[in-house]
Coordinates of C-alpha atoms in Angstrom, one line a residue:
G249 CA 109.3 48.5 -10.5
L250 CA 107.0 51.5 -10.8
R251 CA 108.2 52.7 -7.4
S252 CA 111.8 53.3 -8.8
R253 CA 110.9 54.8 -11.7
A254 CA 109.5 57.4 -9.9
D255 CA 112.2 57.7 -7.6
A256 CA 114.6 58.0 -10.7
A257 CA 111.9 60.6 -12.6
A258 CA 111.9 62.8 -9.1
A259 CA 115.7 62.4 -9.5
R260 CA 115.7 63.7 -13.2
L261 CA 112.8 66.4 -12.0
A262 CA 115.4 67.7 -9.9
A263 CA 118.3 68.0 -11.4
I264 CA 116.5 69.7 -14.3
A265 CA 115.3 72.1 -11.6
A266 CA 118.6 72.8 -10.7
R267 CA 119.6 73.2 -14.5
R268 CA 116.9 76.1 -15.1
D269 CA 117.9 77.9 -12.3
A270 CA 121.6 77.8 -13.0
V271 CA 120.1 78.8 -16.8
A272 CA 118.0 81.6 -15.4
A273 CA 121.2 82.7 -13.1
E274 CA 123.4 83.0 -16.3
L275 CA 120.4 84.5 -18.1
A276 CA 120.0 86.9 -14.9
E277 CA 124.1 87.7 -15.7
A278 CA 123.7 88.0 -19.4
D279 CA 120.9 90.5 -19.0
A280 CA 123.1 92.4 -16.7
A281 CA 126.3 92.1 -19.3
L282 CA 123.8 93.5 -22.1
A283 CA 122.6 96.4 -19.6
A284 CA 126.3 97.0 -18.5
A285 CA 127.1 96.5 -22.5
R286 CA 124.6 99.3 -23.2
D287 CA 126.0 101.4 -20.2
A288 CA 129.5 101.1 -21.9
V289 CA 127.9 101.8 -24.9
G290 CA 127.0 104.9 -23.9
A291 CA 130.9 105.9 -22.7
L292 CA 132.6 104.2 -25.0
P293 CA 133.2 106.0 -28.5
D294 CA 134.1 102.8 -30.4
L295 CA 130.9 101.3 -31.9
G296 CA 131.6 98.7 -33.4
A297 CA 133.7 97.1 -30.4
L298 CA 129.9 97.6 -28.7
R299 CA 128.5 96.0 -31.4
Q300 CA 130.3 92.8 -31.4
A301 CA 129.9 92.8 -27.6
V302 CA 126.0 93.1 -27.8
A303 CA 125.8 90.6 -30.3
A304 CA 128.1 88.5 -28.2
A305 CA 125.6 89.0 -25.6
R306 CA 122.3 88.7 -27.4
A307 CA 123.9 85.2 -28.6
R308 CA 124.5 84.1 -25.5
L309 CA 121.2 85.7 -23.9
A310 CA 119.4 83.3 -27.3
A311 CA 121.6 80.2 -26.2
A312 CA 120.4 80.8 -22.5
R313 CA 116.9 81.3 -23.4
A314 CA 117.3 78.0 -25.9
A315 CA 118.7 76.1 -23.1
A316 CA 116.0 77.2 -20.3
A317 CA 112.8 76.2 -22.9
T318 CA 114.7 72.5 -23.5
A319 CA 115.1 72.5 -19.5
T320 CA 111.0 73.4 -19.5
A321 CA 110.1 71.1 -21.9
A322 CA 112.1 68.4 -20.1
R323 CA 110.7 69.3 -16.6
D324 CA 106.7 69.3 -18.3
S325 CA 107.7 65.9 -19.7
V326 CA 109.0 64.7 -16.3
Q327 CA 106.0 66.4 -14.1
R328 CA 103.2 64.1 -17.0
E329 CA 105.3 61.3 -16.6
A330 CA 105.5 61.4 -13.0
A331 CA 101.6 62.3 -12.8
A332 CA 100.8 59.6 -15.1
R333 CA 103.2 56.8 -12.3
T334 CA 101.3 58.5 -9.6
H335 CA 97.4 57.8 -11.4
R336 CA 98.9 54.4 -12.4
L337 CA 100.5 53.7 -8.6
T338 CA 96.6 54.8 -7.5
A339 CA 95.1 52.3 -9.9
I340 CA 97.9 49.7 -8.5
A341 CA 97.0 50.2 -5.0
A342 CA 93.2 49.9 -5.5
E343 CA 93.8 46.5 -7.6
R344 CA 96.0 45.6 -5.0
E345 CA 93.2 46.0 -2.6
G346 CA 90.7 44.4 -4.8
W347 CA 93.0 41.1 -4.7
Q348 CA 93.6 41.3 -1.5
T349 CA 89.7 41.2 -0.8
R350 CA 89.6 38.8 -3.4
A351 CA 92.4 36.4 -1.9
G352 CA 90.4 37.4 1.6
D353 CA 87.6 35.3 -0.1
A354 CA 89.7 32.7 -1.7
A355 CA 91.1 32.1 1.6
G356 CA 88.0 31.9 3.3
R357 CA 86.9 29.8 0.9
V358 CA 90.2 27.3 0.8
A359 CA 89.1 26.9 4.4
D360 CA 85.7 26.1 4.1
L361 CA 86.6 23.6 1.1
A362 CA 89.3 22.4 3.7
A363 CA 86.9 21.8 6.5
R364 CA 84.0 20.3 3.4
L365 CA 86.9 18.2 2.6
A366 CA 87.7 16.8 6.4
E367 CA 84.2 16.4 6.8
A368 CA 84.0 14.0 3.4
E369 CA 86.9 12.2 4.8
A370 CA 85.8 11.5 8.0
D371 CA 82.2 10.5 6.5
Q372 CA 84.3 7.8 3.8
A373 CA 86.0 6.4 7.0
A374 CA 82.6 6.0 8.7
L375 CA 81.2 4.5 5.3
A376 CA 83.6 2.5 4.4
P377 CA 82.6 -0.5 6.4
A378 CA 79.5 0.4 4.6
P379 CA 79.8 -1.9 1.2
D380 CA 80.8 -5.3 3.0
A381 CA 77.9 -4.5 5.3
A382 CA 75.7 -4.1 2.5
R383 CA 76.9 -6.8 0.3
R384 CA 76.0 -9.0 3.2
A385 CA 72.7 -7.5 4.2
Q386 CA 72.3 -8.1 0.3
A387 CA 73.3 -11.6 0.4
E388 CA 70.8 -12.4 3.0
A389 CA 68.6 -10.7 1.5
A390 CA 68.8 -12.5 -1.7
E391 CA 68.5 -15.5 0.5
A392 CA 65.6 -14.4 2.0
L393 CA 63.8 -13.3 -1.0
D394 CA 64.9 -17.0 -2.3
G395 CA 63.3 -18.4 0.9
A396 CA 59.6 -16.2 0.1
A397 CA 60.1 -16.7 -3.2
S398 CA 59.5 -20.8 -2.8
R399 CA 57.2 -20.0 0.2
H400 CA 55.2 -17.8 -2.5
R401 CA 55.4 -20.8 -5.1
A402 CA 54.4 -23.2 -2.3
A403 CA 51.1 -20.4 -1.2
T404 CA 50.6 -20.2 -5.0
R405 CA 49.6 -23.5 -5.4
L406 CA 48.1 -24.0 -2.2
L407 CA 45.8 -21.2 -2.9
A408 CA 45.3 -22.7 -6.8
E409 CA 43.9 -26.0 -4.9
A410 CA 41.8 -23.8 -2.8
E411 CA 40.4 -21.9 -5.4
A412 CA 39.6 -25.4 -7.0
A413 CA 37.8 -26.7 -4.0
E414 CA 36.2 -24.0 -3.3
R415 CA 34.8 -23.5 -6.9
A416 CA 33.8 -27.2 -6.4
A417 CA 32.2 -26.4 -3.5
T418 CA 30.4 -23.5 -4.3
V419 CA 29.2 -25.3 -7.5
A420 CA 28.3 -28.3 -5.1
A421 CA 26.4 -25.8 -2.7
R422 CA 24.7 -24.0 -5.9
D423 CA 23.4 -27.8 -6.5
A424 CA 22.7 -28.2 -3.0
A425 CA 20.4 -25.5 -2.8
A426 CA 18.8 -26.0 -6.2
A427 CA 17.8 -29.6 -4.7
L428 CA 16.3 -28.0 -1.1
A429 CA 14.5 -25.2 -3.1
A430 CA 13.1 -28.4 -5.1
A431 CA 12.9 -30.5 -2.1
R432 CA 10.7 -27.7 -0.6
E433 CA 8.7 -26.8 -3.1
A434 CA 7.9 -30.8 -3.6
R435 CA 7.0 -30.7 -0.1
V436 CA 4.9 -27.9 -0.3
R437 CA 3.0 -29.4 -3.0
A438 CA 2.8 -32.7 -1.6
E439 CA 1.2 -31.0 1.6
A440 CA -0.9 -29.0 -0.3
A441 CA -2.1 -32.1 -2.5
A442 CA -2.6 -34.3 0.7
E443 CA -4.6 -31.3 2.3
A444 CA -6.6 -31.2 -1.0
A445 CA -6.9 -35.0 -1.1
D446 CA -8.4 -34.7 2.6
H447 CA -10.8 -32.3 1.8
A448 CA -12.1 -34.0 -1.3
W449 CA -12.1 -37.6 1.0
G450 CA -14.4 -35.7 3.8
T451 CA -16.5 -34.2 1.0
V452 CA -17.0 -37.7 -0.7
A453 CA -17.7 -39.2 2.3
E454 CA -20.1 -36.6 3.0
T455 CA -21.8 -37.1 -0.6
I456 CA -21.8 -40.9 0.2
L457 CA -23.5 -40.7 3.5
Q458 CA -25.6 -38.7 2.4
R459 CA -26.8 -40.6 -1.0
L460 CA -26.2 -44.2 0.0
G461 CA -26.7 -43.7 3.9
P462 CA -24.7 -45.6 6.5
S463 CA -24.5 -48.6 5.3
P464 CA -24.3 -48.4 1.8
S465 CA -23.9 -51.6 -0.9
L466 CA -20.5 -50.3 -2.8
P467 CA -20.1 -52.0 -6.3
D468 CA -16.9 -54.2 -6.8
P469 CA -14.1 -52.3 -7.2
P470 CA -12.8 -51.5 -11.0
A471 CA -9.7 -53.8 -12.2
E472 CA -6.1 -52.5 -10.4
A473 CA -5.1 -52.1 -13.8
D474 CA -7.6 -49.3 -14.6
A475 CA -6.9 -47.6 -10.9
E476 CA -3.4 -47.6 -12.2
D477 CA -3.6 -46.1 -15.4
K478 CA -6.3 -43.4 -13.7
V479 CA -3.7 -42.6 -11.1
R480 CA -0.7 -42.5 -13.6
R481 CA -2.9 -40.3 -16.4
K482 CA -4.0 -38.1 -13.2
L483 CA -0.1 -37.6 -11.9
D484 CA 1.1 -36.8 -15.5
R485 CA -2.1 -34.1 -15.7
L486 CA -1.2 -32.5 -12.4
T487 CA 2.9 -32.9 -13.7
R488 CA 2.1 -30.9 -16.7
E489 CA 0.1 -27.8 -14.8
R490 CA 2.8 -27.5 -12.3
E491 CA 6.0 -27.4 -15.1
E492 CA 3.0 -24.8 -17.0
M493 CA 3.5 -23.1 -13.3
G494 CA 7.0 -22.7 -13.4
P495 CA 8.7 -22.4 -10.2
V496 CA 7.0 -20.6 -7.0
N497 CA 9.3 -18.0 -5.8
L498 CA 8.9 -17.6 -2.2
R499 CA 10.3 -14.4 -1.6
A500 CA 7.6 -12.3 -3.8
E501 CA 6.3 -10.7 -1.1
A502 CA 8.8 -9.5 0.4
E503 CA 10.5 -8.7 -2.8
A504 CA 7.8 -6.4 -3.7
A505 CA 7.4 -5.2 -0.3
E506 CA 10.9 -4.1 -1.2
V507 CA 10.5 -2.6 -4.5
E508 CA 7.2 -0.9 -3.6
E509 CA 10.1 1.2 -0.8
A510 CA 12.6 1.4 -3.5
L511 CA 9.9 3.3 -6.3
A512 CA 8.6 5.2 -2.8
T513 CA 12.0 6.5 -2.2
L514 CA 13.1 7.3 -6.2
A515 CA 9.4 9.5 -5.6
R516 CA 10.6 11.6 -2.6
E517 CA 14.3 12.1 -4.5
R518 CA 12.5 13.3 -7.6
E519 CA 10.9 15.9 -6.2
E520 CA 13.3 16.7 -4.2
I521 CA 15.7 16.7 -7.2
T522 CA 12.6 18.6 -9.1
T523 CA 12.3 21.1 -6.3
A524 CA 16.1 21.7 -6.4
I525 CA 16.1 22.6 -10.0
A526 CA 13.9 24.7 -9.9
R527 CA 15.2 26.6 -6.7
L528 CA 19.0 26.8 -8.8
R529 CA 17.2 27.9 -12.1
G530 CA 15.9 31.0 -10.0
S531 CA 19.0 31.5 -8.2
I532 CA 20.6 31.4 -11.8
G533 CA 18.0 33.9 -13.1
H534 CA 18.5 36.5 -10.1
L535 CA 22.5 36.0 -10.4
N536 CA 21.9 37.0 -14.5
R537 CA 19.8 40.0 -13.2
E538 CA 22.1 41.0 -10.9
G539 CA 25.2 40.8 -13.1
R540 CA 23.8 42.2 -16.0
E541 CA 23.0 45.1 -13.9
R542 CA 26.8 45.7 -12.3
L543 CA 27.8 44.9 -15.6
A544 CA 26.0 47.3 -17.1
A545 CA 27.1 50.0 -14.6
V546 CA 30.5 49.1 -14.8
F547 CA 30.7 49.2 -18.4
A548 CA 29.3 52.7 -18.3
E549 CA 31.8 53.9 -16.2
V550 CA 34.9 52.0 -18.0
D551 CA 33.6 53.7 -21.1
R552 CA 33.2 57.2 -19.8
H553 CA 37.3 56.9 -18.3
F554 CA 38.0 55.5 -21.8
Q555 CA 36.6 58.2 -23.4
T556 CA 38.2 61.0 -21.3
L557 CA 41.6 59.1 -21.1
F558 CA 41.8 58.4 -25.0
A559 CA 41.1 62.2 -25.3
R560 CA 44.3 63.0 -23.5
M561 CA 46.4 60.6 -24.3
F562 CA 46.0 61.7 -28.3
G563 CA 45.4 65.1 -27.4
G564 CA 42.0 65.0 -29.0
G565 CA 40.1 62.8 -31.1
R566 CA 37.1 60.6 -29.5
A567 CA 36.7 57.5 -28.8
H568 CA 34.3 54.4 -26.9
L569 CA 33.1 51.0 -26.0
A570 CA 30.7 49.1 -27.5
M571 CA 29.3 45.8 -27.3
V572 CA 28.3 43.4 -30.0
G573 CA 26.6 40.4 -30.9
S574 CA 23.6 40.0 -29.2
D575 CA 21.8 42.4 -26.5
D576 CA 22.6 40.0 -23.5
P577 CA 25.9 42.0 -21.7
L578 CA 26.4 38.2 -20.7
I579 CA 27.1 37.3 -23.8
A580 CA 27.6 40.1 -26.3
G581 CA 31.3 40.7 -27.5
L582 CA 33.1 43.7 -27.1
E583 CA 34.3 46.4 -29.8
I584 CA 36.4 49.4 -29.6
Y585 CA 35.8 52.3 -31.6
A586 CA 38.6 55.2 -32.2
Q587 CA 38.8 58.5 -34.3
P588 CA 42.3 59.9 -33.5
P589 CA 42.5 63.2 -34.1
G590 CA 42.2 64.3 -38.1
K591 CA 41.0 60.6 -39.2
K592 CA 37.7 58.7 -39.6
L593 CA 35.8 56.8 -36.8
A594 CA 37.7 53.0 -37.2
T595 CA 37.5 50.0 -35.2
L596 CA 41.0 49.3 -33.4
S597 CA 42.3 46.8 -36.0
L598 CA 42.1 49.6 -38.5
L599 CA 44.7 52.0 -36.6
S600 CA 48.4 51.8 -36.7
G601 CA 50.6 50.1 -34.2
G602 CA 51.4 53.4 -31.8
E603 CA 47.6 54.5 -32.3
Q604 CA 46.3 50.8 -31.1
A605 CA 49.1 51.0 -27.7
L606 CA 47.9 54.1 -26.8
T607 CA 44.3 53.0 -27.0
A608 CA 44.9 49.8 -25.4
L609 CA 46.7 51.9 -23.0
S610 CA 43.7 54.4 -22.6
L611 CA 41.5 51.3 -21.6
I612 CA 43.5 49.0 -19.3
F613 CA 44.3 52.9 -17.2
A614 CA 40.2 53.7 -17.8
V615 CA 39.8 49.6 -16.3
F616 CA 42.5 50.8 -13.2
R617 CA 40.0 53.9 -12.1
C618 CA 37.0 52.0 -11.9
N619 CA 38.8 49.2 -9.9
P620 CA 42.5 50.2 -8.5
A621 CA 44.7 47.4 -7.9
P622 CA 47.4 48.2 -5.2
I623 CA 50.4 47.0 -7.7
A624 CA 50.8 46.5 -11.5
V625 CA 53.5 45.5 -14.1
L626 CA 53.3 47.0 -17.8
D627 CA 56.1 45.1 -19.7
E628 CA 57.7 47.3 -22.7
V629 CA 54.0 49.3 -23.4
D630 CA 56.2 52.1 -24.6
A631 CA 58.2 50.4 -27.0
P632 CA 55.8 51.1 -29.7
L633 CA 55.5 54.8 -28.9
D634 CA 57.2 58.3 -29.9
D635 CA 58.4 60.4 -27.9
A636 CA 55.7 63.0 -27.2
N637 CA 53.7 60.2 -26.3
V638 CA 55.8 58.7 -24.5
D639 CA 56.0 61.7 -22.2
R640 CA 52.2 61.6 -22.0
F641 CA 52.2 58.1 -20.9
C642 CA 54.2 59.3 -18.1
T643 CA 52.8 61.8 -17.3
L644 CA 49.7 59.6 -16.9
L645 CA 51.2 57.0 -15.1
E646 CA 52.3 59.8 -12.6
D647 CA 48.5 61.0 -12.2
M648 CA 47.7 57.0 -11.5
V649 CA 49.8 57.1 -9.0
R650 CA 48.9 60.1 -7.5
D651 CA 44.8 59.6 -7.9
A652 CA 44.8 55.7 -7.1
A653 CA 48.0 54.9 -5.0
T654 CA 49.0 52.3 -7.6
R655 CA 52.6 51.3 -7.8
F656 CA 53.6 50.2 -11.6
L657 CA 56.8 48.3 -12.2
V658 CA 57.6 49.1 -15.6
V659 CA 59.5 47.1 -17.9
T660 CA 61.1 49.4 -20.5
H661 CA 64.2 50.0 -22.3
H662 CA 63.5 53.6 -23.4
P663 CA 65.6 56.5 -21.8
L664 CA 62.6 59.4 -21.0
T665 CA 60.4 56.4 -19.5
M666 CA 63.7 55.7 -17.4
A667 CA 64.5 59.4 -16.9
R668 CA 60.3 60.0 -15.5
M669 CA 60.7 56.6 -13.0
D670 CA 61.7 56.9 -9.0
R671 CA 63.7 54.0 -8.8
L672 CA 65.6 51.9 -11.6
Y673 CA 66.5 48.6 -11.2
G674 CA 68.8 47.1 -13.7
V675 CA 71.5 43.7 -14.2
T676 CA 75.2 44.9 -15.1
M677 CA 78.3 42.8 -16.4
Q678 CA 81.3 44.7 -15.0
E679 CA 83.5 41.2 -15.7
R680 CA 82.9 38.7 -18.1
G681 CA 80.4 36.4 -16.9
V682 CA 79.7 37.8 -13.7
S683 CA 76.2 39.9 -13.4
R684 CA 75.3 42.4 -10.8
L685 CA 71.6 43.7 -9.9
L686 CA 71.9 47.6 -9.8
A687 CA 69.4 49.7 -7.8
V688 CA 69.2 53.9 -8.0
D689 CA 67.3 55.8 -6.1
L690 CA 67.0 58.9 -8.7
G691 CA 65.1 61.2 -6.1
A692 CA 68.1 60.6 -3.7
A693 CA 70.5 61.1 -6.8
V694 CA 69.2 64.4 -7.7
A695 CA 68.9 65.6 -3.8
M696 CA 72.5 64.8 -3.9
A697 CA 73.9 66.5 -7.1
E698 CA 71.4 69.4 -5.7
T699 CA 73.3 69.8 -2.6
A700 CA 76.9 69.4 -4.5
I701 CA 76.0 71.8 -6.9
A702 CA 74.8 74.5 -3.8
A703 CA 78.2 73.4 -1.4
E704 CA 79.9 74.8 -4.6

């Protein structure tokens, strides 16, 4: 593989180095020959021969230099190939370690899956008789359900008969109660009539005794038919009077007492509710007064911080908050008036997108100045801002962290904002379909970089 190719390249490199050394030796010999030729030129009078020797030496020198250049180029090529193969071997070793790690993980997962498979097979073997038992239980339950259904139908029939008997008994009891009430009423009327008759008889006897004496001579009684007619007419008259009077309520007095007690209870409850309503209205009025006072104080403080932060965020200008729609702070609306540098005073809706974002951030941080929170989340608040305003925004965040000890979680894609943060948290996908969470402590990273620079 690559190792054998690397060994072959090393052998070629050694052969080229030997050839280069040989060429260098030949070059040295040619230089020596050239020097000897030059010496010979000085000693020999034959200039043509010397020139031919020099030309031959120069030719040999050029050939040697060309061979040396070729050997040097071949050596450099082999060295580059060797470096590339060494780098590739290092990468292959790293990949091999990664694959070995994955193989170990896969082996662990295979062992885990094998254990789970064995456990599942054991559970399956243990539950093998369960379907038969379930079918038997289902059959028994079906038989029991049929028996219960038949018993339920019988009980339903008996219940219907019992309900019919109960309704008949209820009607009979109601009729009996009505008959009993009528009998009691008739008995009371008869007793009253008997008492009245006794009283009338005594009165008549006393009157007769006073007027006629102890032994009066009474006239002959009227005929029996006349007496019967009189009695029947009197009975009809009394019957009509009784029917005109209507039924007598024997519980009228008790019911009147119950009604009076209920009226007294309702009167007491009405007084208590009236008192509670008055007390509640007083409490509501007190809460409204206190709410107005606190809202006015907080509104003034927020407006003061808002004016300061607006001028700081915009590098000038002015802004303020105002309540509109009512004089009552509890029901009034809120309006934001802003005047960036070089523009007229206008409401928030008339500003541009970036200006609205800066104004809203000024208001949010003004509220934070009045009531700091331990943690706050800002989601893409720097999206409509340019680089200069992002720098102002980050500076204001640093001041808020220092003054109010508030921790801000900023969701952003702006590089300037990320560069000014203390820590970065992100998601990356080194392999397709596999996401990883990354965390970078910028302070620690800067310290490591400074340490490395100082060490160099």
